[in-house]
Amino acid sequence: MTELQLDILLIDTHPGLHEETLLSLVISSVLLILLRPDQQDYEGTGVTVRVAKGLQVPRMMLVVNKTPPTLDPEAVKQKVESAYGCRVATVLPHCHEMMHLASEGLFVLRYPDHPLTAQYEHIAADLVG
């Protein structure tokens, strides 16, 4: 990263433990895992967290994504932190505007004043800091 003068390099891998995921874990200084609040994601995340801890990834954070409005974000955060022994950077709500955008642009540019944009900015600052 020094040669390229990068502040951060973000690698988005497929869910699960594949060769590229394992290689990314080995070289990571910070691991950010996104998961949804459902049982399938909880199980897969548990495996990834255990492997990352075994590989001694220096920093690990979780982001819970697409949380339904019926769930209390603070309760979700506490449950996930307790289950994995990792800090939850934030709990993101399900967002209709995001779904309507349908990958036709950057959410934070289209909706700069949206509460979700502020949460993304918080995650970015947390990754750099």
CSV table of C-alpha atoms in Angstrom, one decimal:
chain,number,residue,atom,x,y,z
A,1,MET,CA,0.0,0.0,0.0
A,2,THR,CA,2.9,2.3,0.6
A,3,GLU,CA,4.1,2.1,-3.0
A,4,LEU,CA,0.6,2.9,-4.3
A,5,GLN,CA,0.1,5.7,-1.6
A,6,LEU,CA,-3.2,4.2,-0.5
A,7,ASP,CA,-4.8,5.1,2.8
A,8,ILE,CA,-7.0,2.0,2.7
A,9,LEU,CA,-7.5,-0.9,0.3
A,10,LEU,CA,-10.9,-2.5,0.6
A,11,ILE,CA,-11.3,-6.0,-0.7
A,12,ASP,CA,-14.9,-7.3,-1.1
A,13,THR,CA,-14.9,-11.1,-1.2
A,14,HIS,CA,-17.7,-13.7,-1.6
A,15,PRO,CA,-19.4,-14.9,1.5
A,16,GLY,CA,-17.9,-18.1,3.0
A,17,LEU,CA,-14.4,-19.3,3.2
A,18,HIS,CA,-12.9,-19.6,-0.3
A,19,GLU,CA,-9.3,-19.3,-1.3
A,20,GLU,CA,-9.5,-15.6,-2.0
A,21,THR,CA,-11.2,-15.0,1.3
A,22,LEU,CA,-8.5,-16.9,3.2
A,23,LEU,CA,-5.8,-15.0,1.3
A,24,SER,CA,-7.5,-11.7,2.1
A,25,LEU,CA,-7.7,-12.6,5.8
A,26,VAL,CA,-4.0,-13.4,6.0
A,27,ILE,CA,-3.0,-10.0,4.6
A,28,SER,CA,-5.6,-7.9,6.4
A,29,SER,CA,-4.9,-5.4,9.1
A,30,VAL,CA,-8.7,-4.8,9.6
A,31,LEU,CA,-11.5,-7.2,8.8
A,32,LEU,CA,-15.0,-5.9,8.4
A,33,ILE,CA,-17.7,-8.6,8.1
A,34,LEU,CA,-21.2,-7.7,7.0
A,35,LEU,CA,-24.0,-9.9,8.1
A,36,ARG,CA,-27.7,-9.9,8.1
A,37,PRO,CA,-29.7,-10.6,11.2
A,38,ASP,CA,-30.7,-14.2,10.2
A,39,GLN,CA,-29.6,-17.6,11.4
A,40,GLN,CA,-27.8,-18.6,8.2
A,41,ASP,CA,-25.6,-15.5,8.3
A,42,TYR,CA,-25.0,-15.9,12.0
A,43,GLU,CA,-23.6,-19.4,11.4
A,44,GLY,CA,-21.4,-18.4,8.5
A,45,THR,CA,-20.1,-15.4,10.3
A,46,GLY,CA,-19.2,-17.6,13.3
A,47,VAL,CA,-16.9,-19.7,11.1
A,48,THR,CA,-15.2,-16.7,9.5
A,49,VAL,CA,-14.7,-15.0,12.9
A,50,ARG,CA,-13.1,-18.2,14.3
A,51,VAL,CA,-10.7,-18.5,11.3
A,52,ALA,CA,-9.8,-14.8,11.5
A,53,LYS,CA,-9.0,-15.1,15.2
A,54,GLY,CA,-6.9,-18.2,14.5
A,55,LEU,CA,-5.0,-16.2,11.8
A,56,GLN,CA,-4.6,-13.4,14.3
A,57,VAL,CA,-6.2,-10.7,12.2
A,58,PRO,CA,-5.2,-7.5,14.1
A,59,ARG,CA,-8.7,-5.8,14.1
A,60,MET,CA,-12.1,-7.2,13.4
A,61,MET,CA,-15.4,-5.4,13.2
A,62,LEU,CA,-18.9,-6.5,12.3
A,63,VAL,CA,-21.7,-4.6,10.5
A,64,VAL,CA,-25.2,-5.9,10.7
A,65,ASN,CA,-27.0,-5.0,7.5
A,66,LYS,CA,-30.6,-4.9,6.3
A,67,THR,CA,-32.0,-4.9,9.9
A,68,PRO,CA,-35.8,-4.9,9.9
A,69,PRO,CA,-37.5,-1.9,11.7
A,70,THR,CA,-39.1,-4.4,14.1
A,71,LEU,CA,-35.7,-5.2,15.7
A,72,ASP,CA,-34.1,-2.9,18.2
A,73,PRO,CA,-30.6,-1.9,16.8
A,74,GLU,CA,-29.0,-1.8,20.3
A,75,ALA,CA,-30.4,-5.3,21.2
A,76,VAL,CA,-29.1,-6.6,17.9
A,77,LYS,CA,-25.7,-5.1,18.5
A,78,GLN,CA,-25.4,-6.6,22.0
A,79,LYS,CA,-26.6,-10.0,20.8
A,80,VAL,CA,-24.0,-10.1,17.9
A,81,GLU,CA,-21.1,-8.7,20.0
A,82,SER,CA,-21.9,-11.3,22.7
A,83,ALA,CA,-22.1,-14.2,20.2
A,84,TYR,CA,-18.8,-13.4,18.4
A,85,GLY,CA,-16.7,-11.5,20.9
A,86,CYS,CA,-16.2,-8.8,18.3
A,87,ARG,CA,-17.2,-5.2,18.2
A,88,VAL,CA,-20.2,-4.2,16.1
A,89,ALA,CA,-19.3,-1.0,14.2
A,90,THR,CA,-23.0,-0.3,13.5
A,91,VAL,CA,-26.4,-1.9,12.8
A,92,LEU,CA,-27.7,-0.7,9.5
A,93,PRO,CA,-31.5,-0.6,8.9
A,94,HIS,CA,-33.2,-2.0,5.8
A,95,CYS,CA,-33.5,1.0,3.5
A,96,HIS,CA,-36.1,1.3,0.8
A,97,GLU,CA,-34.1,4.1,-0.9
A,98,MET,CA,-31.1,1.7,-1.3
A,99,MET,CA,-33.3,-0.9,-2.9
A,100,HIS,CA,-34.8,1.6,-5.3
A,101,LEU,CA,-31.4,2.8,-6.3
A,102,ALA,CA,-30.7,-0.7,-7.5
A,103,SER,CA,-27.0,-0.2,-8.0
A,104,GLU,CA,-27.5,2.7,-10.4
A,105,GLY,CA,-25.3,5.1,-8.5
A,106,LEU,CA,-23.6,5.7,-5.2
A,107,PHE,CA,-26.0,5.9,-2.3
A,108,VAL,CA,-24.0,8.5,-0.4
A,109,LEU,CA,-23.9,10.8,-3.4
A,110,ARG,CA,-27.6,10.4,-4.3
A,111,TYR,CA,-28.7,10.7,-0.6
A,112,PRO,CA,-26.0,12.8,1.1
A,113,ASP,CA,-28.3,13.8,4.0
A,114,HIS,CA,-29.8,10.4,4.6
A,115,PRO,CA,-29.3,8.9,8.1
A,116,LEU,CA,-27.8,5.8,6.4
A,117,THR,CA,-25.1,8.0,4.8
A,118,ALA,CA,-24.0,9.2,8.2
A,119,GLN,CA,-23.7,5.5,9.3
A,120,TYR,CA,-21.5,4.7,6.2
A,121,GLU,CA,-19.3,7.7,7.1
A,122,HIS,CA,-19.0,6.4,10.6
A,123,ILE,CA,-17.9,3.0,9.3
A,124,ALA,CA,-15.3,4.6,7.0
A,125,ALA,CA,-13.9,6.7,9.8
A,126,ASP,CA,-13.7,3.6,12.0
A,127,LEU,CA,-11.8,1.7,9.3
A,128,VAL,CA,-9.2,4.4,8.8
A,129,GLY,CA,-8.8,5.2,12.5
